[in-house]
Amino acid sequence: MKSISIYLSLILHRTDLLGPIHNFLLVFLGSSLILGSLGMVLLTNPIYSALSLGLVLVCISLFYILSNSHFVAAAQLFIYVGAINVLILFAVMFMNGSEYYKDFNLWTIGNGLTSLVCTSILVSLITTILDTSWYGIIWTTRSNQIIEQDLLSNSQQIGIHLAIDFFLPFEFISIILLVALIGAIVVARQ
Amino acid sequence: MDLIKYFTFSMIISILGIRGILLNRRNIPIMSMPIESMLLAVNSNFLVFSVSLDDMMGQSFASLVPTVAAAESAIGLAIFVITFRVRGTIAVEFINSIQG
């Protein structure tokens, strides 16, 4: 699975539409990301918010495909949408309608204060990001590259890094999964 | 300029996740959704910097983070199931009497 831009250029037979199509897809995905996460926070029906979480996960996966990282996009689709979103939907449908707070008010004073604090954190972080000179940071990544990097595909590079640099976290993650599995079964049995 | 735009996007989603936790304290499965959203935003941040710096370490780490998220989501669901069975309700304000 090569990059989408190569396919689009072959289909359209024009190479001067690559940039605008890329930009249009990025704007579309970004706007649906922000709308989905706003809907997840603000919607009152919990099934709607779980489905908008699914929309956010699929949009992030498409964004990873646009950034030429196909393995992480496929892993994201499988693990996040296929496992975590289904788990959350199962947990949401487990409760019936009488468990909501009937008088749930979104715009109380405490909630307004929380929104104000979060907005101020967001504004301060955005000004910090815009003021930092990201391109003045020294590139210290030359020692991490594999020798034949251009001949290998994306999955092969990730596999080499997992086997050499991330060997210990890989084993620890397998232990984490085993412990989580045993713990969930022990907690939830009769 | 591309790095700054993508970084801002993932940071907006992370802060919306924090706000979602603080606003949605009704019941447990609704509270686990913004937690997943925050983990997703951090994962996207890893990948944005990995693409910008042309380094594969970020992508390798970004494929390990969803497994940890899946494990904690499974444990959260197990705790929710046992709370619902024991207590009969899922209001979060009675959660401080969990034992064992």
PDB file of C-alpha atoms in Angstrom:
ATOM      1  CA  MET A   1       0.000   0.000   0.000  1.00  0.00           C
ATOM      2  CA  LYS A   2       1.847   3.036  -1.272  1.00  0.00           C
ATOM      3  CA  SER A   3       1.111   6.600  -0.501  1.00  0.00           C
ATOM      4  CA  ILE A   4      -2.293   7.956  -1.469  1.00  0.00           C
ATOM      5  CA  SER A   5      -0.779  10.931  -3.277  1.00  0.00           C
ATOM      6  CA  ILE A   6       0.922   8.694  -5.845  1.00  0.00           C
ATOM      7  CA  TYR A   7      -2.379   6.973  -6.577  1.00  0.00           C
ATOM      8  CA  LEU A   8      -4.171  10.278  -6.873  1.00  0.00           C
ATOM      9  CA  SER A   9      -1.592  11.638  -9.305  1.00  0.00           C
ATOM     10  CA  LEU A  10      -1.927   8.550 -11.475  1.00  0.00           C
ATOM     11  CA  ILE A  11      -5.691   8.795 -11.486  1.00  0.00           C
ATOM     12  CA  LEU A  12      -5.886  12.479 -12.199  1.00  0.00           C
ATOM     13  CA  HIS A  13      -2.949  12.598 -14.669  1.00  0.00           C
ATOM     14  CA  ARG A  14      -2.020  15.983 -13.320  1.00  0.00           C
ATOM     15  CA  THR A  15       0.594  16.636 -10.694  1.00  0.00           C
ATOM     16  CA  ASP A  16      -0.402  20.183  -9.890  1.00  0.00           C
ATOM     17  CA  LEU A  17      -3.487  19.030  -7.982  1.00  0.00           C
ATOM     18  CA  LEU A  18      -1.538  17.062  -5.327  1.00  0.00           C
ATOM     19  CA  GLY A  19      -1.000  19.923  -2.955  1.00  0.00           C
ATOM     20  CA  PRO A  20      -4.586  21.229  -2.956  1.00  0.00           C
ATOM     21  CA  ILE A  21      -6.062  17.726  -2.574  1.00  0.00           C
ATOM     22  CA  HIS A  22      -3.705  17.061   0.321  1.00  0.00           C
ATOM     23  CA  ASN A  23      -4.651  20.369   1.910  1.00  0.00           C
ATOM     24  CA  PHE A  24      -8.361  19.782   1.340  1.00  0.00           C
ATOM     25  CA  LEU A  25      -8.188  16.330   2.925  1.00  0.00           C
ATOM     26  CA  LEU A  26      -6.262  17.700   5.889  1.00  0.00           C
ATOM     27  CA  VAL A  27      -8.755  20.517   6.460  1.00  0.00           C
ATOM     28  CA  PHE A  28     -11.674  18.068   6.135  1.00  0.00           C
ATOM     29  CA  LEU A  29     -10.134  15.580   8.568  1.00  0.00           C
ATOM     30  CA  GLY A  30      -9.167  18.292  11.029  1.00  0.00           C
ATOM     31  CA  SER A  31     -12.629  19.796  11.092  1.00  0.00           C
ATOM     32  CA  SER A  32     -14.307  16.411  11.528  1.00  0.00           C
ATOM     33  CA  LEU A  33     -11.814  15.638  14.325  1.00  0.00           C
ATOM     34  CA  ILE A  34     -12.702  18.797  16.218  1.00  0.00           C
ATOM     35  CA  LEU A  35     -16.431  18.315  15.622  1.00  0.00           C
ATOM     36  CA  GLY A  36     -16.248  14.698  16.750  1.00  0.00           C
ATOM     37  CA  SER A  37     -14.365  15.437  19.955  1.00  0.00           C
ATOM     38  CA  LEU A  38     -16.699  18.358  20.749  1.00  0.00           C
ATOM     39  CA  GLY A  39     -19.656  16.057  20.177  1.00  0.00           C
ATOM     40  CA  MET A  40     -18.127  13.406  22.390  1.00  0.00           C
ATOM     41  CA  VAL A  41     -17.828  15.874  25.261  1.00  0.00           C
ATOM     42  CA  LEU A  42     -21.061  17.802  24.852  1.00  0.00           C
ATOM     43  CA  LEU A  43     -23.688  15.292  23.668  1.00  0.00           C
ATOM     44  CA  THR A  44     -26.114  14.051  26.301  1.00  0.00           C
ATOM     45  CA  ASN A  45     -26.993  10.662  24.801  1.00  0.00           C
ATOM     46  CA  PRO A  46     -24.071   8.344  25.691  1.00  0.00           C
ATOM     47  CA  ILE A  47     -24.447   6.199  22.562  1.00  0.00           C
ATOM     48  CA  TYR A  48     -24.059   9.307  20.390  1.00  0.00           C
ATOM     49  CA  SER A  49     -20.887  10.283  22.244  1.00  0.00           C
ATOM     50  CA  ALA A  50     -19.488   6.743  21.902  1.00  0.00           C
ATOM     51  CA  LEU A  51     -20.157   6.837  18.148  1.00  0.00           C
ATOM     52  CA  SER A  52     -18.486  10.235  17.818  1.00  0.00           C
ATOM     53  CA  LEU A  53     -15.476   8.768  19.631  1.00  0.00           C
ATOM     54  CA  GLY A  54     -15.473   6.162  16.848  1.00  0.00           C
ATOM     55  CA  LEU A  55     -15.543   8.969  14.287  1.00  0.00           C
ATOM     56  CA  VAL A  56     -12.546  10.642  15.966  1.00  0.00           C
ATOM     57  CA  LEU A  57     -10.590   7.356  15.924  1.00  0.00           C
ATOM     58  CA  VAL A  58     -11.306   6.721  12.224  1.00  0.00           C
ATOM     59  CA  CYS A  59     -10.362  10.309  11.312  1.00  0.00           C
ATOM     60  CA  ILE A  60      -7.059  10.035  13.175  1.00  0.00           C
ATOM     61  CA  SER A  61      -6.361   6.770  11.340  1.00  0.00           C
ATOM     62  CA  LEU A  62      -6.963   8.449   7.963  1.00  0.00           C
ATOM     63  CA  PHE A  63      -4.692  11.271   9.051  1.00  0.00           C
ATOM     64  CA  TYR A  64      -1.956   8.728   9.772  1.00  0.00           C
ATOM     65  CA  ILE A  65      -2.381   7.341   6.239  1.00  0.00           C
ATOM     66  CA  LEU A  66      -1.917  10.840   4.831  1.00  0.00           C
ATOM     67  CA  SER A  67       1.292  11.169   6.845  1.00  0.00           C
ATOM     68  CA  ASN A  68       2.745   8.070   5.151  1.00  0.00           C
ATOM     69  CA  SER A  69       2.707   5.842   8.233  1.00  0.00           C
ATOM     70  CA  HIS A  70       0.572   2.917   7.174  1.00  0.00           C
ATOM     71  CA  PHE A  71       1.387   0.413   9.894  1.00  0.00           C
ATOM     72  CA  VAL A  72       0.367   2.678  12.739  1.00  0.00           C
ATOM     73  CA  ALA A  73      -2.844   3.563  10.874  1.00  0.00           C
ATOM     74  CA  ALA A  74      -3.780  -0.104  10.487  1.00  0.00           C
ATOM     75  CA  ALA A  75      -2.856  -0.849  14.120  1.00  0.00           C
ATOM     76  CA  GLN A  76      -4.969   2.115  15.213  1.00  0.00           C
ATOM     77  CA  LEU A  77      -7.958   0.852  13.212  1.00  0.00           C
ATOM     78  CA  PHE A  78      -7.689  -2.629  14.616  1.00  0.00           C
ATOM     79  CA  ILE A  79      -6.952  -1.853  18.247  1.00  0.00           C
ATOM     80  CA  TYR A  80      -8.769   1.408  18.869  1.00  0.00           C
ATOM     81  CA  VAL A  81     -11.863   1.129  16.687  1.00  0.00           C
ATOM     82  CA  GLY A  82     -12.143  -2.655  16.662  1.00  0.00           C
ATOM     83  CA  ALA A  83     -11.454  -3.356  20.330  1.00  0.00           C
ATOM     84  CA  ILE A  84     -11.638  -0.266  22.539  1.00  0.00           C
ATOM     85  CA  ASN A  85     -14.611   1.403  20.872  1.00  0.00           C
ATOM     86  CA  VAL A  86     -16.574  -1.854  20.878  1.00  0.00           C
ATOM     87  CA  LEU A  87     -15.744  -2.294  24.588  1.00  0.00           C
ATOM     88  CA  ILE A  88     -16.938   1.219  25.365  1.00  0.00           C
ATOM     89  CA  LEU A  89     -20.141   0.705  23.371  1.00  0.00           C
ATOM     90  CA  PHE A  90     -20.758  -2.522  25.273  1.00  0.00           C
ATOM     91  CA  ALA A  91     -20.267  -0.727  28.576  1.00  0.00           C
ATOM     92  CA  VAL A  92     -22.575   2.119  27.485  1.00  0.00           C
ATOM     93  CA  MET A  93     -25.353  -0.224  26.371  1.00  0.00           C
ATOM     94  CA  PHE A  94     -25.044  -2.154  29.624  1.00  0.00           C
ATOM     95  CA  MET A  95     -26.930   0.495  31.498  1.00  0.00           C
ATOM     96  CA  ASN A  96     -30.536   1.319  30.812  1.00  0.00           C
ATOM     97  CA  GLY A  97     -32.118   4.723  30.453  1.00  0.00           C
ATOM     98  CA  SER A  98     -33.076   5.222  34.074  1.00  0.00           C
ATOM     99  CA  GLU A  99     -29.474   5.599  35.150  1.00  0.00           C
ATOM    100  CA  TYR A 100     -29.015   9.088  33.686  1.00  0.00           C
ATOM    101  CA  TYR A 101     -29.226  12.097  35.870  1.00  0.00           C
ATOM    102  CA  LYS A 102     -32.563  13.548  34.861  1.00  0.00           C
ATOM    103  CA  ASP A 103     -31.622  17.080  35.784  1.00  0.00           C
ATOM    104  CA  PHE A 104     -28.161  17.071  34.258  1.00  0.00           C
ATOM    105  CA  ASN A 105     -27.312  20.673  33.554  1.00  0.00           C
ATOM    106  CA  LEU A 106     -24.270  21.353  31.425  1.00  0.00           C
ATOM    107  CA  TRP A 107     -23.972  25.053  32.215  1.00  0.00           C
ATOM    108  CA  THR A 108     -23.628  25.213  35.983  1.00  0.00           C
ATOM    109  CA  ILE A 109     -21.181  27.579  37.615  1.00  0.00           C
ATOM    110  CA  GLY A 110     -18.644  24.854  38.330  1.00  0.00           C
ATOM    111  CA  ASN A 111     -18.764  23.639  34.740  1.00  0.00           C
ATOM    112  CA  GLY A 112     -18.376  27.193  33.449  1.00  0.00           C
ATOM    113  CA  LEU A 113     -15.336  27.725  35.670  1.00  0.00           C
ATOM    114  CA  THR A 114     -13.845  24.448  34.419  1.00  0.00           C
ATOM    115  CA  SER A 115     -14.408  25.484  30.806  1.00  0.00           C
ATOM    116  CA  LEU A 116     -12.779  28.848  31.506  1.00  0.00           C
ATOM    117  CA  VAL A 117      -9.717  27.213  33.059  1.00  0.00           C
ATOM    118  CA  CYS A 118      -9.396  24.726  30.175  1.00  0.00           C
ATOM    119  CA  THR A 119      -9.725  27.499  27.593  1.00  0.00           C
ATOM    120  CA  SER A 120      -7.028  29.543  29.327  1.00  0.00           C
ATOM    121  CA  ILE A 121      -4.719  26.499  29.403  1.00  0.00           C
ATOM    122  CA  LEU A 122      -5.377  25.984  25.693  1.00  0.00           C
ATOM    123  CA  VAL A 123      -4.649  29.636  24.821  1.00  0.00           C
ATOM    124  CA  SER A 124      -1.432  29.680  26.851  1.00  0.00           C
ATOM    125  CA  LEU A 125      -0.243  26.411  25.281  1.00  0.00           C
ATOM    126  CA  ILE A 126      -1.013  27.668  21.769  1.00  0.00           C
ATOM    127  CA  THR A 127       0.948  30.871  22.346  1.00  0.00           C
ATOM    128  CA  THR A 128       3.843  28.811  23.730  1.00  0.00           C
ATOM    129  CA  ILE A 129       3.787  26.570  20.646  1.00  0.00           C
ATOM    130  CA  LEU A 130       3.725  29.523  18.257  1.00  0.00           C
ATOM    131  CA  ASP A 131       6.549  31.263  20.075  1.00  0.00           C
ATOM    132  CA  THR A 132       8.902  28.283  20.188  1.00  0.00           C
ATOM    133  CA  SER A 133      11.365  28.015  17.333  1.00  0.00           C
ATOM    134  CA  TRP A 134      10.888  24.366  16.458  1.00  0.00           C
ATOM    135  CA  TYR A 135      13.318  24.445  13.585  1.00  0.00           C
ATOM    136  CA  GLY A 136      16.125  25.728  15.757  1.00  0.00           C
ATOM    137  CA  ILE A 137      16.168  22.480  17.720  1.00  0.00           C
ATOM    138  CA  ILE A 138      19.186  20.355  16.888  1.00  0.00           C
ATOM    139  CA  TRP A 139      18.390  17.192  14.945  1.00  0.00           C
ATOM    140  CA  THR A 140      19.783  14.514  17.237  1.00  0.00           C
ATOM    141  CA  THR A 141      18.174  11.626  15.421  1.00  0.00           C
ATOM    142  CA  ARG A 142      20.931  10.604  13.051  1.00  0.00           C
ATOM    143  CA  SER A 143      22.130   7.799  15.300  1.00  0.00           C
ATOM    144  CA  ASN A 144      18.781   6.053  15.243  1.00  0.00           C
ATOM    145  CA  GLN A 145      18.565   5.337  11.557  1.00  0.00           C
ATOM    146  CA  ILE A 146      18.881   1.905  10.024  1.00  0.00           C
ATOM    147  CA  ILE A 147      21.547   1.555   7.340  1.00  0.00           C
ATOM    148  CA  GLU A 148      19.324   0.458   4.447  1.00  0.00           C
ATOM    149  CA  GLN A 149      16.375   2.622   5.325  1.00  0.00           C
ATOM    150  CA  ASP A 150      15.271   3.451   1.790  1.00  0.00           C
ATOM    151  CA  LEU A 151      15.092  -0.189   0.742  1.00  0.00           C
ATOM    152  CA  LEU A 152      12.820  -1.266   3.566  1.00  0.00           C
ATOM    153  CA  SER A 153       9.104  -0.740   3.829  1.00  0.00           C
ATOM    154  CA  ASN A 154       7.381   0.947   6.735  1.00  0.00           C
ATOM    155  CA  SER A 155       6.475  -2.264   8.586  1.00  0.00           C
ATOM    156  CA  GLN A 156      10.007  -3.631   8.286  1.00  0.00           C
ATOM    157  CA  GLN A 157      11.504  -0.491   9.789  1.00  0.00           C
ATOM    158  CA  ILE A 158       9.080  -0.598  12.706  1.00  0.00           C
ATOM    159  CA  GLY A 159       9.898  -4.274  13.207  1.00  0.00           C
ATOM    160  CA  ILE A 160      13.643  -3.599  13.311  1.00  0.00           C
ATOM    161  CA  HIS A 161      13.187  -0.778  15.809  1.00  0.00           C
ATOM    162  CA  LEU A 162      10.929  -2.931  17.991  1.00  0.00           C
ATOM    163  CA  ALA A 163      13.470  -5.746  18.034  1.00  0.00           C
ATOM    164  CA  ILE A 164      16.541  -3.616  18.695  1.00  0.00           C
ATOM    165  CA  ASP A 165      15.598  -0.392  20.474  1.00  0.00           C
ATOM    166  CA  PHE A 166      12.265  -1.253  22.077  1.00  0.00           C
ATOM    167  CA  PHE A 167      12.940  -4.847  23.072  1.00  0.00           C
ATOM    168  CA  LEU A 168      12.383  -4.350  26.817  1.00  0.00           C
ATOM    169  CA  PRO A 169       9.145  -2.301  26.450  1.00  0.00           C
ATOM    170  CA  PHE A 170       7.882  -4.966  24.063  1.00  0.00           C
ATOM    171  CA  GLU A 171       8.310  -7.699  26.669  1.00  0.00           C
ATOM    172  CA  PHE A 172       6.825  -5.529  29.388  1.00  0.00           C
ATOM    173  CA  ILE A 173       3.772  -4.821  27.246  1.00  0.00           C
ATOM    174  CA  SER A 174       3.181  -8.535  26.798  1.00  0.00           C
ATOM    175  CA  ILE A 175       3.327  -8.919  30.601  1.00  0.00           C
ATOM    176  CA  ILE A 176       0.904  -5.991  30.964  1.00  0.00           C
ATOM    177  CA  LEU A 177      -1.552  -7.649  28.608  1.00  0.00           C
ATOM    178  CA  LEU A 178      -1.319 -10.937  30.483  1.00  0.00           C
ATOM    179  CA  VAL A 179      -1.869  -9.247  33.857  1.00  0.00           C
ATOM    180  CA  ALA A 180      -4.802  -7.212  32.520  1.00  0.00           C
ATOM    181  CA  LEU A 181      -6.425 -10.330  31.100  1.00  0.00           C
ATOM    182  CA  ILE A 182      -6.075 -12.322  34.304  1.00  0.00           C
ATOM    183  CA  GLY A 183      -7.144  -9.359  36.436  1.00  0.00           C
ATOM    184  CA  ALA A 184     -10.267  -8.649  34.381  1.00  0.00           C
ATOM    185  CA  ILE A 185     -11.358 -12.276  34.540  1.00  0.00           C
ATOM    186  CA  VAL A 186     -10.711 -12.583  38.284  1.00  0.00           C
ATOM    187  CA  VAL A 187     -12.557  -9.352  39.073  1.00  0.00           C
ATOM    188  CA  ALA A 188     -15.608  -9.979  36.929  1.00  0.00           C
ATOM    189  CA  ARG A 189     -16.379 -13.634  37.609  1.00  0.00           C
ATOM    190  CA  GLN A 190     -19.254 -14.744  39.807  1.00  0.00           C
TER     191      GLN A 190
ATOM    192  CA  MET B   1       4.392  25.399   9.664  1.00  0.00           C
ATOM    193  CA  ASP B   2       2.974  21.900   9.135  1.00  0.00           C
ATOM    194  CA  LEU B   3       4.428  20.688  12.410  1.00  0.00           C
ATOM    195  CA  ILE B   4       2.862  23.558  14.307  1.00  0.00           C
ATOM    196  CA  LYS B   5      -0.577  22.950  12.776  1.00  0.00           C
ATOM    197  CA  TYR B   6      -0.624  19.227  13.548  1.00  0.00           C
ATOM    198  CA  PHE B   7       0.782  19.776  17.032  1.00  0.00           C
ATOM    199  CA  THR B   8      -1.984  22.303  17.719  1.00  0.00           C
ATOM    200  CA  PHE B   9      -4.631  19.822  16.535  1.00  0.00           C
ATOM    201  CA  SER B  10      -3.463  17.049  18.840  1.00  0.00           C
ATOM    202  CA  MET B  11      -3.205  19.480  21.728  1.00  0.00           C
ATOM    203  CA  ILE B  12      -6.776  20.713  21.170  1.00  0.00           C
ATOM    204  CA  ILE B  13      -8.048  17.140  21.300  1.00  0.00           C
ATOM    205  CA  SER B  14      -6.050  16.447  24.473  1.00  0.00           C
ATOM    206  CA  ILE B  15      -7.445  19.524  26.247  1.00  0.00           C
ATOM    207  CA  LEU B  16     -10.969  18.603  25.115  1.00  0.00           C
ATOM    208  CA  GLY B  17     -10.381  15.202  26.683  1.00  0.00           C
ATOM    209  CA  ILE B  18      -9.388  16.807  29.985  1.00  0.00           C
ATOM    210  CA  ARG B  19     -12.482  18.991  29.814  1.00  0.00           C
ATOM    211  CA  GLY B  20     -14.601  15.930  29.030  1.00  0.00           C
ATOM    212  CA  ILE B  21     -13.404  14.168  32.164  1.00  0.00           C
ATOM    213  CA  LEU B  22     -14.163  17.198  34.311  1.00  0.00           C
ATOM    214  CA  LEU B  23     -17.623  17.768  32.795  1.00  0.00           C
ATOM    215  CA  ASN B  24     -18.904  14.191  32.494  1.00  0.00           C
ATOM    216  CA  ARG B  25     -18.734  12.817  35.962  1.00  0.00           C
ATOM    217  CA  ARG B  26     -22.095  11.110  35.678  1.00  0.00           C
ATOM    218  CA  ASN B  27     -21.053   7.510  35.225  1.00  0.00           C
ATOM    219  CA  ILE B  28     -18.006   5.416  34.512  1.00  0.00           C
ATOM    220  CA  PRO B  29     -18.260   4.363  30.827  1.00  0.00           C
ATOM    221  CA  ILE B  30     -18.837   7.964  29.769  1.00  0.00           C
ATOM    222  CA  MET B  31     -15.759   8.976  31.751  1.00  0.00           C
ATOM    223  CA  SER B  32     -13.572   6.396  30.014  1.00  0.00           C
ATOM    224  CA  MET B  33     -14.177   7.968  26.586  1.00  0.00           C
ATOM    225  CA  PRO B  34     -12.243  11.230  27.124  1.00  0.00           C
ATOM    226  CA  ILE B  35      -9.425   9.180  28.702  1.00  0.00           C
ATOM    227  CA  GLU B  36      -9.106   7.278  25.419  1.00  0.00           C
ATOM    228  CA  SER B  37      -9.260  10.587  23.577  1.00  0.00           C
ATOM    229  CA  MET B  38      -6.337  11.957  25.595  1.00  0.00           C
ATOM    230  CA  LEU B  39      -4.271   8.835  24.909  1.00  0.00           C
ATOM    231  CA  LEU B  40      -5.106   9.173  21.227  1.00  0.00           C
ATOM    232  CA  ALA B  41      -3.998  12.817  21.164  1.00  0.00           C
ATOM    233  CA  VAL B  42      -0.645  11.938  22.773  1.00  0.00           C
ATOM    234  CA  ASN B  43      -0.190   9.116  20.258  1.00  0.00           C
ATOM    235  CA  SER B  44      -0.864  11.515  17.405  1.00  0.00           C
ATOM    236  CA  ASN B  45       1.680  13.904  18.888  1.00  0.00           C
ATOM    237  CA  PHE B  46       4.319  11.153  18.835  1.00  0.00           C
ATOM    238  CA  LEU B  47       3.569  10.474  15.204  1.00  0.00           C
ATOM    239  CA  VAL B  48       3.554  14.134  14.155  1.00  0.00           C
ATOM    240  CA  PHE B  49       7.034  14.667  15.534  1.00  0.00           C
ATOM    241  CA  SER B  50       8.253  11.388  14.087  1.00  0.00           C
ATOM    242  CA  VAL B  51       7.095  12.413  10.605  1.00  0.00           C
ATOM    243  CA  SER B  52       8.552  15.877  10.985  1.00  0.00           C
ATOM    244  CA  LEU B  53      11.966  14.777  12.256  1.00  0.00           C
ATOM    245  CA  ASP B  54      12.118  11.826   9.810  1.00  0.00           C
ATOM    246  CA  ASP B  55      12.782   9.368  12.630  1.00  0.00           C
ATOM    247  CA  MET B  56      11.184   5.943  12.972  1.00  0.00           C
ATOM    248  CA  MET B  57      11.390   5.708  16.750  1.00  0.00           C
ATOM    249  CA  GLY B  58       8.223   7.735  17.193  1.00  0.00           C
ATOM    250  CA  GLN B  59       6.224   5.430  14.926  1.00  0.00           C
ATOM    251  CA  SER B  60       7.490   2.347  16.774  1.00  0.00           C
ATOM    252  CA  PHE B  61       6.448   3.836  20.097  1.00  0.00           C
ATOM    253  CA  ALA B  62       3.142   5.003  18.654  1.00  0.00           C
ATOM    254  CA  SER B  63       2.252   1.404  17.784  1.00  0.00           C
ATOM    255  CA  LEU B  64       2.849   0.286  21.387  1.00  0.00           C
ATOM    256  CA  VAL B  65       0.651   2.904  23.070  1.00  0.00           C
ATOM    257  CA  PRO B  66      -2.757   1.505  21.917  1.00  0.00           C
ATOM    258  CA  THR B  67      -2.006  -1.829  23.579  1.00  0.00           C
ATOM    259  CA  VAL B  68      -1.623  -0.133  26.960  1.00  0.00           C
ATOM    260  CA  ALA B  69      -4.839   1.793  26.271  1.00  0.00           C
ATOM    261  CA  ALA B  70      -6.670  -1.454  25.478  1.00  0.00           C
ATOM    262  CA  ALA B  71      -5.424  -3.081  28.702  1.00  0.00           C
ATOM    263  CA  GLU B  72      -6.584  -0.215  30.910  1.00  0.00           C
ATOM    264  CA  SER B  73      -9.885  -0.010  29.078  1.00  0.00           C
ATOM    265  CA  ALA B  74     -10.488  -3.712  29.747  1.00  0.00           C
ATOM    266  CA  ILE B  75      -9.702  -3.267  33.450  1.00  0.00           C
ATOM    267  CA  GLY B  76     -12.013  -0.234  33.606  1.00  0.00           C
ATOM    268  CA  LEU B  77     -14.843  -2.227  32.070  1.00  0.00           C
ATOM    269  CA  ALA B  78     -14.319  -5.074  34.547  1.00  0.00           C
ATOM    270  CA  ILE B  79     -14.471  -2.621  37.455  1.00  0.00           C
ATOM    271  CA  PHE B  80     -17.615  -1.073  35.983  1.00  0.00           C
ATOM    272  CA  VAL B  81     -19.301  -4.467  35.634  1.00  0.00           C
ATOM    273  CA  ILE B  82     -18.531  -5.456  39.218  1.00  0.00           C
ATOM    274  CA  THR B  83     -19.670  -2.050  40.520  1.00  0.00           C
ATOM    275  CA  PHE B  84     -22.951  -2.332  38.651  1.00  0.00           C
ATOM    276  CA  ARG B  85     -23.526  -5.825  39.959  1.00  0.00           C
ATOM    277  CA  VAL B  86     -22.721  -5.029  43.584  1.00  0.00           C
ATOM    278  CA  ARG B  87     -24.289  -1.653  43.901  1.00  0.00           C
ATOM    279  CA  GLY B  88     -27.164  -1.654  41.435  1.00  0.00           C
ATOM    280  CA  THR B  89     -26.424   1.890  40.329  1.00  0.00           C
ATOM    281  CA  ILE B  90     -23.590   3.544  38.479  1.00  0.00           C
ATOM    282  CA  ALA B  91     -23.605   6.995  40.009  1.00  0.00           C
ATOM    283  CA  VAL B  92     -19.995   7.948  40.523  1.00  0.00           C
ATOM    284  CA  GLU B  93     -20.499   9.821  43.762  1.00  0.00           C
ATOM    285  CA  PHE B  94     -20.884   6.568  45.702  1.00  0.00           C
ATOM    286  CA  ILE B  95     -17.590   5.224  44.378  1.00  0.00           C
ATOM    287  CA  ASN B  96     -15.525   6.085  47.441  1.00  0.00           C
ATOM    288  CA  SER B  97     -16.728   2.998  49.271  1.00  0.00           C
ATOM    289  CA  ILE B  98     -15.060   0.477  47.012  1.00  0.00           C
ATOM    290  CA  GLN B  99     -13.238  -2.207  48.972  1.00  0.00           C
ATOM    291  CA  GLY B 100     -10.939  -5.005  47.903  1.00  0.00           C
TER     292      GLY B 100
END
